[in-house]
Structure formats: structure tokens, C-alpha cells
Amino acid sequence: MNNERHILQLFARGDSRAMDVLYAEFADYMAGVCVRYVTQPDDIRDVLQEALIKVFSSVGTFKYRGEGSLKAWLTRVVVNEALMFLREKKKMLFVDSERDIPDAPDEPPDTSGLTADMVDEALRQLPDGYRAVFNLYAIEGKSHKEIAELLGIKPDTSASQYHRAKAMLARLLSKRKKETQ
């Protein structure tokens, strides 16, 4: 039996271990998702706590659709909590000034020789709005229309923020690559 189904059965039976088992299985993964959107350790803990409260209080309404569906649902809960946190804290800054980020070619940056931690660090350096749009588009696979609805912005704003995030990320990675040579 897969772990997701086992965890859901524990919840369905009202087993007191259910929360602990879910936490042990998915807490690190959920923290990793959260870190893509929120950068400060105290804020990450707050968002994770809120996400776990939502998960524990609504897991009974979750419909299992096969292996991976619980993990996908947990991802959605964490992303939604992180976006809500950013909106409430007014940290979601969308840069509209063309002077802030120069255009860069649409070619992916050369990341050879860079570790995953170096790339993650560069992502964390993006402004909150850029990072949120970049993650929603490039990692979560949302369209600019969907992102606009999630963030309360226009689809064109989402597209421009994504373009600028890519340009800034390319510059940060290029700089980091030069530092490691």
C-alpha cells in the first residue's frame, strides 16, 4: 500500500498517529515548496503552520485520486497559504519600471558548475512578486491568466514579471558563475 493511501486511512479511522505520519512523510517537502515563495525563516514557519492547520482541518474532504494526488493537494495548500501571506503582508511587489531590470536574451543561463543550492539562493534573491510569478509559471505550470487571477493582477503584468524574473535570474546566475571560476 502506498504511503498516501495509508495516511488517508489513518485519518479516516480517526487514528491519533495520522497527523504525525503525514508530518513525518511530507513536512520537508512542504517546507521546500514554501521556501520557493517565502524567504524569511520565521515567515516560512508561520506559512507552514497555517498550511498544516488547513490540511489537518480539511483532510476529510480530500478526494484521493491515485498516487501523487495527496502530495499535489499539499502543494496547492502550501502555495495558496504562501500567496495569501505575501498578499496580507503586502510583500508582493510588482516592479513596473523598465529601468529596474534590463532586458536579457531569452536564452537559458549557463548553469554548468553551479549547484542546486546556488540556483535556489539566486531564486530567493528575486523580489517577492518576481519569485511568485516565476514559481507559479515555471514550476507550478500555471498560465499567465491563472496567475493573474491568483495574484489579482493583469495577465500582461504576470507575463512581464515572468520575463523580468528570468532576466534577473540569468544575471544573478551569471554573476554567481563568475564568482565560482
Coordinates of C-alpha atoms in Angstrom, one line a residue:
M1 CA 0.0 0.0 0.0
N2 CA 1.4 3.4 -0.8
N3 CA 2.0 6.0 2.0
E4 CA -0.6 8.4 0.8
R5 CA -3.4 5.9 1.0
H6 CA -2.1 4.7 4.3
I7 CA -2.1 8.2 5.7
L8 CA -5.6 8.9 4.5
Q9 CA -6.8 5.7 6.0
L10 CA -5.3 6.7 9.4
F11 CA -7.3 10.0 9.2
A12 CA -10.5 8.2 8.1
R13 CA -10.2 5.9 11.2
G14 CA -9.5 8.9 13.5
D15 CA -6.2 7.4 14.4
S16 CA -4.2 9.8 16.6
R17 CA -1.0 9.0 14.7
A18 CA -2.4 10.3 11.4
M19 CA -1.1 13.9 11.8
D20 CA 2.4 12.7 12.9
V21 CA 2.7 10.3 10.0
L22 CA 1.6 12.9 7.5
Y23 CA 4.0 15.4 9.0
A24 CA 6.9 12.9 9.0
E25 CA 6.2 12.0 5.4
F26 CA 5.6 15.5 3.9
A27 CA 6.9 18.3 6.2
D28 CA 10.3 18.6 4.4
Y29 CA 8.6 18.6 1.0
M30 CA 6.1 21.2 2.1
A31 CA 8.9 23.4 3.6
G32 CA 10.7 23.1 0.2
V33 CA 7.6 24.4 -1.6
C34 CA 7.2 27.2 0.9
V35 CA 10.8 28.3 0.5
R36 CA 10.2 28.9 -3.2
Y37 CA 7.7 31.7 -2.2
V38 CA 8.7 33.0 1.2
T39 CA 12.3 33.7 2.2
Q40 CA 12.4 34.6 5.9
P41 CA 12.7 31.6 8.4
D42 CA 10.0 33.0 10.8
D43 CA 7.7 33.6 7.9
I44 CA 8.3 30.1 6.5
R45 CA 7.4 28.6 9.8
D46 CA 4.2 30.7 10.0
V47 CA 3.1 29.8 6.5
L48 CA 3.8 26.1 7.1
Q49 CA 1.9 26.2 10.4
E50 CA -1.1 27.7 8.6
A51 CA -0.9 25.2 5.8
L52 CA -0.7 22.3 8.2
I53 CA -3.7 23.6 10.1
K54 CA -5.7 23.8 6.8
V55 CA -4.5 20.3 5.8
F56 CA -5.4 18.8 9.2
S57 CA -8.8 20.5 9.3
S58 CA -9.8 19.7 5.8
V59 CA -8.2 16.4 5.0
G60 CA -11.5 14.7 5.5
T61 CA -12.8 16.5 2.4
F62 CA -9.9 15.5 0.2
K63 CA -10.7 13.0 -2.5
Y64 CA -7.9 10.5 -3.2
R65 CA -7.3 10.2 -7.0
G66 CA -4.4 7.9 -7.0
E67 CA -0.7 8.0 -6.1
G68 CA 0.6 11.5 -6.0
S69 CA -2.8 13.2 -5.5
L70 CA -2.2 13.9 -1.8
K71 CA 1.2 15.4 -2.5
A72 CA -0.3 17.6 -5.2
W73 CA -3.1 18.7 -2.9
L74 CA -0.5 19.5 -0.1
T75 CA 1.5 21.5 -2.7
R76 CA -1.6 23.6 -3.6
V77 CA -2.4 24.2 0.1
V78 CA 1.2 25.4 0.7
V79 CA 1.3 27.6 -2.4
N80 CA -2.1 29.2 -1.6
E81 CA -1.0 29.9 2.0
A82 CA 2.3 31.4 0.8
L83 CA 0.5 33.6 -1.7
M84 CA -2.1 34.7 0.9
F85 CA 0.8 35.5 3.3
L86 CA 2.5 37.6 0.7
R87 CA -0.7 39.5 -0.2
E88 CA -1.6 40.1 3.5
K89 CA 1.9 41.3 4.3
K90 CA 1.9 43.4 1.2
K91 CA 5.3 41.9 0.3
M92 CA 4.1 41.1 -3.3
L93 CA 5.8 43.9 -5.1
F94 CA 5.4 44.0 -8.8
V95 CA 8.0 46.1 -10.4
D96 CA 6.7 48.1 -13.3
S97 CA 9.7 50.3 -14.0
E98 CA 11.6 49.2 -17.1
R99 CA 14.8 50.7 -15.6
D100 CA 14.9 48.1 -12.7
I101 CA 15.6 45.1 -14.9
P102 CA 17.3 45.4 -18.2
D103 CA 16.1 43.1 -20.9
A104 CA 18.2 40.0 -21.4
P105 CA 18.2 37.4 -24.2
D106 CA 15.6 34.6 -23.8
E107 CA 18.4 32.0 -23.7
P108 CA 18.6 30.0 -20.5
P109 CA 21.7 30.9 -18.4
D110 CA 24.7 28.6 -18.3
T111 CA 24.3 26.8 -15.0
S112 CA 27.1 24.3 -15.5
G113 CA 29.3 24.2 -12.4
L114 CA 26.5 25.7 -10.2
T115 CA 24.9 23.6 -7.5
A116 CA 21.2 23.4 -6.9
D117 CA 21.8 25.4 -3.7
M118 CA 23.4 28.2 -5.7
V119 CA 20.4 28.3 -8.1
D120 CA 18.0 28.2 -5.1
E121 CA 19.9 31.1 -3.5
A122 CA 19.6 33.1 -6.7
L123 CA 15.8 32.4 -6.8
R124 CA 15.5 33.6 -3.2
Q125 CA 17.1 36.9 -4.3
L126 CA 14.3 37.7 -6.7
P127 CA 11.8 40.3 -5.5
D128 CA 8.7 38.6 -4.0
G129 CA 6.5 39.4 -6.9
Y130 CA 9.0 38.1 -9.5
R131 CA 9.7 35.0 -7.4
A132 CA 5.9 34.2 -7.0
V133 CA 5.2 34.6 -10.8
F134 CA 8.3 32.7 -11.8
N135 CA 7.4 29.8 -9.5
L136 CA 3.8 29.7 -10.5
Y137 CA 4.6 29.8 -14.2
A138 CA 7.9 27.8 -14.4
I139 CA 7.4 25.3 -11.6
E140 CA 3.6 25.0 -11.0
G141 CA 2.8 25.2 -14.7
K142 CA 0.1 27.9 -14.3
S143 CA -0.8 30.1 -17.3
H144 CA -0.5 33.9 -17.0
K145 CA -4.3 34.1 -16.9
E146 CA -4.4 31.7 -13.9
I147 CA -1.5 33.6 -12.2
A148 CA -3.3 36.9 -12.8
E149 CA -6.4 35.5 -11.1
L150 CA -4.4 34.1 -8.2
L151 CA -2.5 37.3 -7.6
G152 CA -5.1 39.9 -8.5
I153 CA -3.1 41.3 -11.4
K154 CA -3.4 41.5 -15.2
P155 CA -2.2 38.7 -17.4
D156 CA 0.1 41.1 -19.1
T157 CA 1.6 42.1 -15.7
S158 CA 2.2 38.4 -15.0
A159 CA 3.9 37.9 -18.3
S160 CA 6.2 40.9 -17.9
Q161 CA 7.0 39.9 -14.3
Y162 CA 8.0 36.5 -15.5
H163 CA 10.2 37.9 -18.3
R164 CA 11.9 40.3 -15.8
A165 CA 12.3 37.5 -13.3
K166 CA 14.1 35.3 -15.9
A167 CA 16.3 38.2 -16.9
M168 CA 17.2 39.0 -13.3
L169 CA 17.8 35.3 -12.5
A170 CA 20.0 35.0 -15.6
R171 CA 22.1 38.0 -14.3
L172 CA 22.3 36.6 -10.8
L173 CA 23.4 33.1 -12.0
S174 CA 25.9 34.6 -14.4
K175 CA 27.4 36.7 -11.6
R176 CA 27.5 33.6 -9.3
K177 CA 29.1 31.5 -12.0
K178 CA 31.9 34.2 -12.4
E179 CA 32.4 34.1 -8.6
T180 CA 33.0 30.3 -8.7
Q181 CA 35.5 30.4 -11.5

